[in-house]
Amino acid sequence: MQIDILTLFPKLCEGALAESMMKRAQEKGLATLRVHNIRDWATGKHLTADDAPYGGGQGMVMKCEPIFAAVEALRTPESKVLLMTPAGRPFQQSLAASYAAERHLILLCGHYEGIDQRVIDHLVDDEISIGDYVLTNGAIAAVVVTDAIVRLIPGVLGDESSAAEDSFSDGLLEYPQFTRPVEFRGWRVPDVLLSGNHGEIAKWRRQKALEKTRHFRPDLLG
Ligand code: ADE
């Protein structure tokens, strides 16, 4: 799969895509991740990508021309164009899973007070929000969305079951984990995890996942 991020701040994304799992996914040939500066498609003496809003008001609005030029240069008939915006559809694990099956995503990062509505009406397939808070721009949101999608591409995670046991994949938050030493500063690992009894361990984990979900995310339990 290929993901192209279009932003005015490519450096905000580049470091993240070159580390850890996103780096490995690219090295394994399972993902091609690219970052582009929208300004590279701006024209005129000052290469402006934004302008004052019609009707007046605070701030600047991202202009149509460079964004249309950039998307039209990158897209193929298989591409989906997603706008990163706090005014979009809430991003969830289920959405990450469905986008992981796409061939090509173009993540368009909003900035300033907004983006010309004609971009949304005539270029964008979906609008995505990573949560109910406002970031300065969509570049960090695009990295979040890219990470969540890329790790679900088959073969990216070493052990396929590690995605299956993620928080949310079974509707619950993940249960607590422990590793060596068995005792640290007087705090012991729960005996059941040392018992070798897989049935009891599974029961304990489900119980803990339920408790954690009830505490932090009762909305998930319906
Ligand atoms: N841009 C600014 N805030 C955002 C958010 N919460 N989600 C996606 N893009 C954004």
Short mmCIF file of N, CA and C and ligand atoms in Angstrom, two decimals, residues 83-88 110-111 128-139 141-142 145, ligand 1:
data_model
loop_
_atom_site.label_atom_id
_atom_site.label_comp_id
_atom_site.label_asym_id
_atom_site.label_seq_id
_atom_site.Cartn_x
_atom_site.Cartn_y
_atom_site.Cartn_z
N LEU A 83 -9.12 14.03 4.25
CA LEU A 83 -8.73 15.30 4.86
C LEU A 83 -8.65 15.15 6.38
N MET A 84 -7.51 15.55 6.96
CA MET A 84 -7.35 15.55 8.41
C MET A 84 -7.96 16.83 8.96
N THR A 85 -8.99 16.72 9.78
CA THR A 85 -9.67 17.91 10.32
C THR A 85 -10.40 17.55 11.60
N PRO A 86 -10.40 18.46 12.59
CA PRO A 86 -11.17 18.16 13.81
C PRO A 86 -12.67 18.10 13.54
N ALA A 87 -13.08 18.58 12.36
CA ALA A 87 -14.51 18.58 12.01
C ALA A 87 -14.89 17.32 11.22
N GLY A 88 -14.10 16.25 11.34
CA GLY A 88 -14.36 15.07 10.52
C GLY A 88 -14.96 13.89 11.27
N GLY A 110 -5.02 19.77 6.91
CA GLY A 110 -5.53 21.13 6.99
C GLY A 110 -4.63 21.99 7.86
N HIS A 111 -4.78 23.29 7.72
CA HIS A 111 -4.04 24.21 8.56
C HIS A 111 -4.76 25.55 8.58
N ILE A 128 -11.45 13.11 8.36
CA ILE A 128 -11.10 12.29 9.51
C ILE A 128 -10.62 13.17 10.66
N SER A 129 -11.18 12.93 11.86
CA SER A 129 -10.70 13.57 13.09
C SER A 129 -10.11 12.51 13.99
N ILE A 130 -8.94 12.78 14.57
CA ILE A 130 -8.35 11.79 15.49
C ILE A 130 -8.82 11.98 16.93
N GLY A 131 -9.67 12.96 17.18
CA GLY A 131 -10.19 13.11 18.54
C GLY A 131 -10.76 14.50 18.75
N ASP A 132 -11.47 14.65 19.86
CA ASP A 132 -12.16 15.92 20.14
C ASP A 132 -11.24 16.93 20.80
N TYR A 133 -10.24 17.34 20.06
CA TYR A 133 -9.32 18.40 20.48
C TYR A 133 -8.77 18.99 19.19
N VAL A 134 -8.23 20.21 19.28
CA VAL A 134 -7.79 20.88 18.07
C VAL A 134 -6.27 20.98 18.06
N LEU A 135 -5.66 20.35 17.08
CA LEU A 135 -4.21 20.46 16.86
C LEU A 135 -3.95 21.70 16.01
N THR A 136 -2.70 22.14 16.01
CA THR A 136 -2.36 23.32 15.22
C THR A 136 -2.52 23.06 13.73
N ASN A 137 -2.23 21.83 13.33
CA ASN A 137 -2.47 21.46 11.93
C ASN A 137 -2.59 19.95 11.85
N GLY A 138 -2.91 19.46 10.66
CA GLY A 138 -3.24 18.05 10.52
C GLY A 138 -2.06 17.11 10.36
N ALA A 139 -0.81 17.64 10.37
CA ALA A 139 0.33 16.77 10.08
C ALA A 139 0.50 15.67 11.12
N ALA A 141 -1.84 14.53 13.06
CA ALA A 141 -2.98 13.62 12.88
C ALA A 141 -2.71 12.64 11.74
N ALA A 142 -2.09 13.11 10.67
CA ALA A 142 -1.80 12.22 9.53
C ALA A 142 -0.81 11.13 9.93
N VAL A 145 -2.79 8.55 11.98
CA VAL A 145 -3.62 7.73 11.11
C VAL A 145 -2.74 6.74 10.31
N1 ADE B 1 -6.30 18.96 12.68
C1 ADE B 1 -6.42 19.68 13.81
N2 ADE B 1 -6.99 18.98 14.79
C2 ADE B 1 -7.26 17.76 14.27
C3 ADE B 1 -7.85 16.58 14.79
N3 ADE B 1 -8.32 16.50 16.04
N4 ADE B 1 -7.96 15.51 13.97
C4 ADE B 1 -7.52 15.57 12.69
N5 ADE B 1 -6.96 16.65 12.15
C5 ADE B 1 -6.82 17.74 12.93
#
